[in-house]
Amino acid sequence: MPVNSDKLEINNFTLNSSAEVSQVVREISELNKHKMLIHIVSYLHNTVLVQTLRKELERHLPDAHVVLLKHDDKVKTSVVVFDIDIEDSQQISDEILKELYVDITNKNESLKEYRIQLFRRYFTDHLTNLPNLYQLRKDMQHDEERGLILLKIDNFQTINNFYGFVVGDYVLEYVGKYLKEILKEHTVYRLSGAEYAITTEKRLGFYELKEYLEELYQKIKNIEVMYQNTKIYIDFTLASSSNRNNQNIFSKVSMALIYAKKKGVPYWIYEDRMNFEDEYERNLNLSFIVREAVEQKRVVPYFQAIIDNKTSEIVKYECLARLIDANEKILSPTLFIPISKNIKVYHEVTKIVIEKSFEMFEHNEYEFSINLSMDDIMSSSIFNFILDKLRNSPAAPRVTFELLESEAIKDYKRVDRFVSEVSRYGAKIAIDDFGSGYSNFSYITKIHTDYIKIDGSLIQNIDVDKAALIVVETIVNFAKKLNIKTIAEYVHSSVVMDKVKELGIDYSQGFYIDEPSLLLDAKRFS
């Protein structure tokens, strides 16, 4: 039934600056109404004016429902306050729609048409005016024979960070128009972020789809976007699925897109035999195990002995991170470290290993080493944690921090500061895995290091691989000239041990000498 006009009250306010917020909020509060729907209507929502207004209204009127809407006036911000003295929510909705219709749209339009316009907005991306994810899902449900292709801008995060969100929005809008023009035979959808989608009339087989994606990629690669005098290049990664039905099609194509990005290939086609779901399930289970282990401090250091090659005595131990799950199973760092980074607990792992390693060596005379990644070095939290530990531990002069040489250093000043600070407390520095990854001798000249740990991939075949032998000889001679001690990793046999000693390497480490263990084994090596 219709609602009496005296049941609905509407109050309008206009603001030109944030200085007017307090007065308007005060006036709205003085209306002293119980049920309020408040529309804040502005050209942009991320302005100081709009955000301050919204927060103040929510603070002073916690029972009111505040909604942000847009209009084309770039100067003024409007506030419309609806107060309705009825209980029926459908009647409230109808009455407000009527008032909006009268206030905003052409008075000759029907209420039905206005509702249709509002409904369409729900299925349209407001930035590009392309149909959105909701429309795509609706279309896919309506025609289950369609195939789905996702297209994602490769470097959008970099563009957005470097140029700012205004340029980022311009790029998204430009790309949307470009795809719509160049792919006229398709409906182009804009999903979230830098992701777009198109559909094919029917699902394609693997080889047919592969050919189709290749043609599509060649058609849209290397888009040039001009913003003022700046030329921005856009590339895409594509993904689709060749399955016989569309069950879980969105998640499957999304997994294929992630896989393509990870592999650095232009596109990827999902097939059920790839078992991506199993990998995702394993990662989810591992994430739970790692998070729980970190919370309960079941990350522990295992200790592997390092001997002096001249005396054959154990003089050092390397502290190697291990994780013990709820069933007492030991997980290696290659398994749980990547997961810990993904779930943002990696630095907690580092702190636990440092804490427990210092505890072990505070009451003996052995030297010990702890691995640090470049992520650790760049973290202010880890840096301060280490300095605090060095200030307060008697083991500080006996610790060596091993920097993983397999990771590229982007900020030598930050690393140099770390080295200088820890050296003040007697701590030493080693370059780990030297001879692999980004290895180069200039690395050593830029960082004051006490030890070079020669990568195990060179040491383990040094008795049979002449090229490896030459590389190791070069590293050892270079280190001796700089008065840097050398440590051989992966010493796994007596033959390799003899060759290491023959080359004049100072220390050795490997399964031939000692396997990692929870306890220290102080026996003399023989």
Coordinates of C-alpha atoms in Angstrom, one line a residue, residues 74-455:
K74 CA 33.0 18.4 -9.0
V75 CA 32.6 21.2 -6.5
K76 CA 29.8 20.5 -4.2
T77 CA 29.1 17.6 -1.9
S78 CA 25.4 16.9 -1.0
V79 CA 23.9 15.2 2.0
V80 CA 20.4 13.8 1.8
V81 CA 18.8 12.7 5.1
F82 CA 15.8 10.4 4.8
D83 CA 13.7 9.8 8.0
I84 CA 10.8 7.3 7.7
D85 CA 8.3 6.5 10.4
I86 CA 7.3 3.0 9.3
E87 CA 8.5 -0.5 9.9
D88 CA 8.1 -2.2 6.5
S89 CA 11.4 -2.2 4.7
Q90 CA 9.9 -2.7 1.3
Q91 CA 7.7 0.4 1.8
I92 CA 10.8 2.3 2.9
S93 CA 12.7 1.3 -0.2
D94 CA 9.8 2.2 -2.5
E95 CA 9.3 5.6 -0.9
I96 CA 13.0 6.5 -1.1
L97 CA 13.2 5.4 -4.7
K98 CA 10.2 7.7 -5.5
E99 CA 11.9 10.6 -3.8
L100 CA 15.2 10.0 -5.6
Y101 CA 13.3 9.7 -8.8
V102 CA 11.7 13.1 -8.3
D103 CA 14.9 14.7 -7.1
I104 CA 17.5 13.3 -9.5
T105 CA 15.9 11.9 -12.7
N106 CA 13.7 13.3 -15.3
K107 CA 10.2 13.5 -13.8
N108 CA 8.7 11.9 -16.9
E109 CA 10.6 8.7 -16.3
S110 CA 8.7 5.9 -14.7
L111 CA 9.8 4.5 -11.4
K112 CA 10.2 1.1 -13.1
E113 CA 12.8 2.5 -15.5
Y114 CA 14.7 4.2 -12.7
R115 CA 14.8 0.9 -10.8
I116 CA 16.2 -0.8 -14.0
Q117 CA 18.9 1.9 -14.2
L118 CA 19.9 1.3 -10.6
F119 CA 19.9 -2.5 -11.2
R120 CA 22.1 -2.1 -14.2
R121 CA 24.7 -0.2 -12.2
Y122 CA 25.1 -3.2 -10.0
F123 CA 26.3 -5.2 -13.0
T124 CA 28.6 -2.4 -14.4
D125 CA 32.2 -1.5 -13.5
H126 CA 32.0 2.2 -12.6
L127 CA 35.6 3.0 -13.8
T128 CA 35.5 1.5 -17.3
N129 CA 31.7 1.1 -17.8
L130 CA 32.3 -2.5 -18.8
P131 CA 30.2 -5.3 -17.5
N132 CA 31.6 -6.5 -14.2
L133 CA 32.2 -9.9 -12.4
Y134 CA 28.5 -10.1 -11.4
Q135 CA 27.4 -9.7 -15.0
L136 CA 30.0 -12.3 -16.1
R137 CA 28.8 -14.9 -13.6
K138 CA 25.2 -14.2 -14.6
D139 CA 26.1 -14.6 -18.3
M140 CA 28.0 -17.8 -17.7
Q141 CA 25.1 -19.3 -15.7
H142 CA 22.7 -18.3 -18.5
D143 CA 24.8 -20.1 -21.2
E144 CA 26.7 -23.0 -19.8
E145 CA 28.4 -23.8 -23.1
R146 CA 30.5 -20.6 -23.0
G147 CA 34.3 -20.8 -22.5
L148 CA 36.1 -18.3 -20.2
I149 CA 39.4 -16.5 -20.8
L150 CA 41.0 -14.2 -18.2
L151 CA 43.4 -11.4 -19.1
K152 CA 45.6 -9.7 -16.5
I153 CA 47.9 -6.8 -16.9
D154 CA 51.4 -8.0 -15.9
N155 CA 53.0 -4.8 -14.6
F156 CA 50.0 -2.9 -13.2
Q157 CA 51.2 -2.9 -9.6
T158 CA 54.5 -1.3 -10.7
I159 CA 52.6 1.3 -12.8
N160 CA 50.2 2.1 -9.9
N161 CA 53.0 2.4 -7.3
F162 CA 55.3 4.5 -9.6
Y163 CA 52.8 6.9 -11.2
G164 CA 50.1 6.9 -8.6
F165 CA 46.4 5.8 -8.6
V166 CA 45.2 8.6 -11.0
V167 CA 47.5 7.2 -13.8
G168 CA 46.6 3.7 -12.7
D169 CA 42.9 4.4 -13.1
Y170 CA 43.6 6.0 -16.5
V171 CA 45.5 2.9 -17.7
L172 CA 42.7 0.6 -16.6
E173 CA 40.1 2.7 -18.3
Y174 CA 42.2 3.0 -21.5
V175 CA 42.9 -0.7 -21.6
G176 CA 39.2 -1.5 -21.2
K177 CA 38.3 0.7 -24.2
Y178 CA 41.2 -0.7 -26.2
L179 CA 40.1 -4.3 -25.6
K180 CA 36.5 -3.5 -26.4
E181 CA 37.5 -2.0 -29.7
I182 CA 40.0 -4.6 -30.7
L183 CA 37.9 -7.6 -29.6
K184 CA 34.6 -6.5 -31.1
E185 CA 33.4 -10.1 -31.5
H186 CA 33.6 -10.6 -27.7
T187 CA 31.9 -9.0 -24.6
V188 CA 34.8 -7.6 -22.5
Y189 CA 34.3 -7.7 -18.7
R190 CA 36.4 -5.9 -16.1
L191 CA 36.8 -7.9 -13.0
S192 CA 38.8 -6.8 -9.9
G193 CA 42.1 -4.9 -10.1
A194 CA 43.9 -5.2 -13.4
E195 CA 42.0 -8.3 -14.5
Y196 CA 39.6 -8.5 -17.5
A197 CA 37.7 -11.4 -19.0
I198 CA 36.1 -12.4 -22.3
T199 CA 34.0 -15.5 -23.1
T200 CA 33.9 -17.7 -26.2
E201 CA 30.6 -18.9 -27.7
K202 CA 31.5 -22.5 -26.9
R203 CA 34.1 -24.4 -24.9
L204 CA 37.2 -25.3 -27.0
G205 CA 39.4 -28.4 -26.9
F206 CA 43.0 -28.0 -25.7
Y207 CA 44.7 -27.6 -29.1
E208 CA 42.0 -25.4 -30.5
L209 CA 42.1 -23.2 -27.4
K210 CA 45.9 -23.1 -27.5
E211 CA 45.8 -21.7 -31.0
Y212 CA 43.1 -19.3 -30.0
L213 CA 45.0 -18.0 -27.0
E214 CA 48.2 -17.6 -29.1
E215 CA 46.3 -15.5 -31.7
L216 CA 44.7 -13.5 -29.0
Y217 CA 48.0 -12.8 -27.2
Q218 CA 49.7 -11.6 -30.4
K219 CA 46.7 -9.3 -31.0
I220 CA 46.9 -7.6 -27.6
K221 CA 50.5 -7.7 -26.6
N222 CA 52.7 -4.6 -26.2
I223 CA 49.9 -2.0 -25.9
E224 CA 51.2 1.5 -25.6
V225 CA 49.3 3.9 -23.3
M226 CA 50.1 7.6 -23.6
Y227 CA 49.5 9.7 -20.5
Q228 CA 50.5 13.3 -21.1
N229 CA 54.0 12.9 -22.4
T230 CA 54.7 9.5 -20.8
K231 CA 54.5 6.3 -22.8
I232 CA 53.5 3.2 -20.7
Y233 CA 53.8 -0.3 -22.1
I234 CA 51.2 -2.9 -21.2
D235 CA 51.5 -6.7 -21.5
F236 CA 49.1 -9.4 -20.5
T237 CA 49.1 -12.9 -19.1
L238 CA 46.1 -15.0 -20.3
A239 CA 44.5 -18.2 -18.9
S240 CA 41.6 -20.5 -19.8
S241 CA 40.3 -24.0 -19.3
S242 CA 39.7 -26.9 -21.7
N243 CA 37.5 -29.0 -19.4
R244 CA 34.3 -30.5 -20.7
N245 CA 32.1 -28.6 -18.3
N246 CA 32.2 -25.3 -16.4
Q247 CA 32.1 -26.7 -12.9
N248 CA 34.3 -24.4 -10.7
I249 CA 35.4 -22.6 -13.9
F250 CA 36.3 -19.4 -12.2
S251 CA 38.6 -21.0 -9.6
K252 CA 40.2 -23.2 -12.3
V253 CA 41.0 -20.4 -14.7
S254 CA 42.3 -18.3 -11.8
M255 CA 44.6 -21.0 -10.8
A256 CA 45.9 -21.3 -14.4
L257 CA 46.5 -17.5 -14.4
I258 CA 48.5 -17.7 -11.2
Y259 CA 50.5 -20.6 -12.6
A260 CA 51.2 -18.7 -15.9
K261 CA 52.4 -15.7 -13.9
K262 CA 54.6 -17.9 -11.8
K263 CA 56.2 -19.6 -14.8
G264 CA 56.5 -16.3 -16.7
V265 CA 54.7 -17.6 -19.8
P266 CA 52.1 -15.7 -21.9
Y267 CA 49.2 -18.0 -21.2
W268 CA 48.2 -21.3 -19.6
I269 CA 45.3 -23.7 -20.1
Y270 CA 43.9 -25.5 -17.1
E271 CA 43.4 -29.3 -17.3
D272 CA 42.1 -31.5 -14.5
R273 CA 45.1 -33.7 -14.7
M274 CA 47.3 -30.8 -13.4
N275 CA 45.8 -31.3 -9.9
F276 CA 46.2 -27.6 -9.0
E277 CA 43.5 -28.1 -6.4
D278 CA 45.7 -30.7 -4.6
E279 CA 48.6 -28.3 -4.5
Y280 CA 46.4 -25.5 -3.1
E281 CA 45.0 -27.9 -0.5
R282 CA 48.5 -28.9 0.5
N283 CA 49.6 -25.3 0.8
L284 CA 46.5 -24.5 2.9
N285 CA 47.3 -27.4 5.2
L286 CA 51.0 -26.4 5.4
S287 CA 49.9 -22.8 6.2
F288 CA 48.0 -24.1 9.2
I289 CA 50.9 -26.3 10.3
V290 CA 53.4 -23.4 10.0
R291 CA 51.3 -20.8 11.7
E292 CA 50.6 -23.2 14.6
A293 CA 54.3 -24.1 14.9
V294 CA 55.3 -20.5 15.0
E295 CA 52.7 -19.6 17.6
Q296 CA 53.9 -22.5 19.8
K297 CA 57.6 -21.9 19.0
R298 CA 58.1 -25.4 17.5
V299 CA 60.6 -23.9 15.1
V300 CA 64.0 -25.1 16.3
P301 CA 67.7 -24.9 15.2
Y302 CA 69.5 -28.1 14.2
F303 CA 73.3 -27.9 14.7
Q304 CA 75.8 -29.1 12.1
A305 CA 79.5 -29.2 13.0
I306 CA 82.2 -27.3 11.1
I307 CA 85.8 -28.5 11.6
D308 CA 89.2 -26.8 11.3
N309 CA 90.9 -28.5 8.4
K310 CA 94.4 -28.2 10.1
T311 CA 93.4 -29.7 13.4
S312 CA 90.3 -31.8 12.4
E313 CA 88.6 -30.4 15.5
I314 CA 85.0 -29.1 15.7
V315 CA 85.3 -25.4 16.2
K316 CA 81.9 -24.1 15.0
Y317 CA 78.3 -25.1 14.4
E318 CA 75.8 -23.9 11.9
C319 CA 72.3 -23.4 13.2
L320 CA 69.8 -24.7 10.6
A321 CA 66.1 -24.0 11.0
R322 CA 63.7 -26.9 11.3
L323 CA 60.0 -27.1 12.0
I324 CA 58.4 -29.8 14.2
D325 CA 54.7 -30.4 13.5
A326 CA 52.1 -31.6 15.9
N327 CA 52.9 -35.3 15.0
E328 CA 56.7 -34.7 15.8
K329 CA 57.5 -34.8 12.1
I330 CA 60.5 -32.7 11.0
L331 CA 59.9 -30.3 8.1
S332 CA 62.9 -28.9 6.2
P333 CA 63.2 -25.1 5.5
T334 CA 62.8 -25.7 1.8
L335 CA 59.2 -26.7 2.6
F336 CA 58.1 -24.3 5.3
I337 CA 60.1 -21.1 4.7
P338 CA 58.3 -20.2 1.5
I339 CA 55.0 -20.8 3.2
S340 CA 56.0 -18.7 6.2
K341 CA 56.7 -15.8 3.8
N342 CA 53.3 -16.2 2.1
I343 CA 51.5 -16.1 5.5
K344 CA 53.6 -13.2 6.8
V345 CA 55.3 -15.1 9.7
Y346 CA 58.8 -15.4 8.2
H347 CA 60.4 -12.8 10.5
E348 CA 58.9 -14.6 13.5
V349 CA 60.7 -17.8 12.3
T350 CA 64.0 -15.9 12.1
K351 CA 63.6 -14.4 15.6
I352 CA 62.8 -17.9 17.1
V353 CA 65.9 -19.4 15.5
I354 CA 68.1 -16.5 16.7
E355 CA 66.7 -16.7 20.2
K356 CA 67.1 -20.5 20.6
S357 CA 70.6 -20.5 19.0
F358 CA 71.9 -17.9 21.4
E359 CA 70.4 -19.9 24.3
M360 CA 72.3 -23.0 23.2
F361 CA 75.7 -21.3 22.8
E362 CA 75.7 -18.9 25.8
H363 CA 77.0 -21.6 28.1
N364 CA 79.9 -23.1 25.9
E365 CA 82.8 -21.8 24.0
Y366 CA 81.9 -22.9 20.5
E367 CA 81.4 -20.4 17.7
F368 CA 78.1 -20.6 15.8
S369 CA 76.5 -19.2 12.7
I370 CA 72.9 -18.2 11.8
N371 CA 71.5 -17.8 8.3
L372 CA 70.0 -14.5 7.3
S373 CA 68.2 -13.7 4.1
M374 CA 68.1 -10.3 2.4
D375 CA 64.5 -10.0 3.7
D376 CA 65.9 -10.3 7.2
I377 CA 68.7 -7.7 6.6
M378 CA 66.1 -5.2 5.2
S379 CA 63.7 -5.7 8.1
S380 CA 64.0 -3.0 10.8
S381 CA 62.3 -5.4 13.2
I382 CA 65.0 -8.1 12.7
F383 CA 67.8 -5.6 12.7
N384 CA 66.8 -4.2 16.1
F385 CA 66.1 -7.7 17.5
I386 CA 69.6 -8.8 16.6
L387 CA 71.3 -5.7 18.0
D388 CA 69.3 -6.1 21.3
K389 CA 70.5 -9.8 21.4
L390 CA 74.1 -8.8 20.8
R391 CA 74.0 -6.1 23.5
N392 CA 72.8 -8.6 26.1
S393 CA 74.4 -11.9 25.3
P394 CA 77.8 -13.2 26.3
A395 CA 77.8 -15.3 23.1
A396 CA 77.8 -12.1 20.9
P397 CA 81.6 -12.3 20.0
R398 CA 81.2 -15.9 18.8
V399 CA 78.3 -15.6 16.4
T400 CA 78.6 -15.4 12.6
F401 CA 75.7 -14.2 10.5
E402 CA 75.6 -16.0 7.1
L403 CA 74.2 -13.8 4.4
L404 CA 72.6 -15.9 1.6
E405 CA 74.6 -15.0 -1.5
S406 CA 72.0 -16.6 -3.7
E407 CA 69.8 -13.5 -3.2
A408 CA 70.5 -10.3 -5.1
I409 CA 71.5 -7.3 -3.0
K410 CA 69.6 -4.2 -4.0
D411 CA 70.7 -1.9 -1.2
Y412 CA 74.4 -2.2 -0.4
K413 CA 74.2 0.7 2.0
R414 CA 71.6 -1.0 4.2
V415 CA 73.8 -4.2 4.2
D416 CA 76.9 -2.3 5.0
R417 CA 75.2 -0.6 7.9
F418 CA 74.1 -4.0 9.2
V419 CA 77.6 -5.4 8.9
S420 CA 79.1 -2.3 10.7
E421 CA 76.6 -2.4 13.6
V422 CA 76.9 -6.2 14.4
S423 CA 80.7 -6.0 14.0
R424 CA 80.8 -3.5 16.9
Y425 CA 79.8 -6.3 19.2
G426 CA 82.3 -8.8 17.8
A427 CA 79.9 -10.7 15.6
K428 CA 81.3 -11.9 12.2
I429 CA 79.9 -12.1 8.7
A430 CA 80.0 -14.9 6.2
I431 CA 78.9 -15.0 2.6
D432 CA 76.9 -18.2 2.2
D433 CA 76.6 -20.3 -1.0
F434 CA 79.4 -18.3 -2.8
G435 CA 79.8 -19.5 -6.4
S436 CA 76.0 -19.8 -7.1
G437 CA 73.1 -17.6 -7.9
Y438 CA 74.1 -13.9 -8.4
S439 CA 77.7 -14.6 -7.5
N440 CA 80.4 -12.2 -8.5
F441 CA 83.7 -11.2 -6.9
S442 CA 82.7 -7.5 -6.6
Y443 CA 80.2 -8.7 -4.0
I444 CA 83.1 -9.4 -1.6
T445 CA 84.7 -6.0 -2.3
K446 CA 81.5 -4.2 -1.3
I447 CA 80.9 -6.1 1.9
H448 CA 83.4 -6.5 4.8
T449 CA 83.2 -10.3 5.3
D450 CA 85.2 -12.7 7.6
Y451 CA 84.3 -15.9 5.8
I452 CA 83.3 -17.2 2.4
K453 CA 81.3 -20.4 2.4
I454 CA 81.9 -22.1 -1.0
D455 CA 78.7 -23.4 -2.5

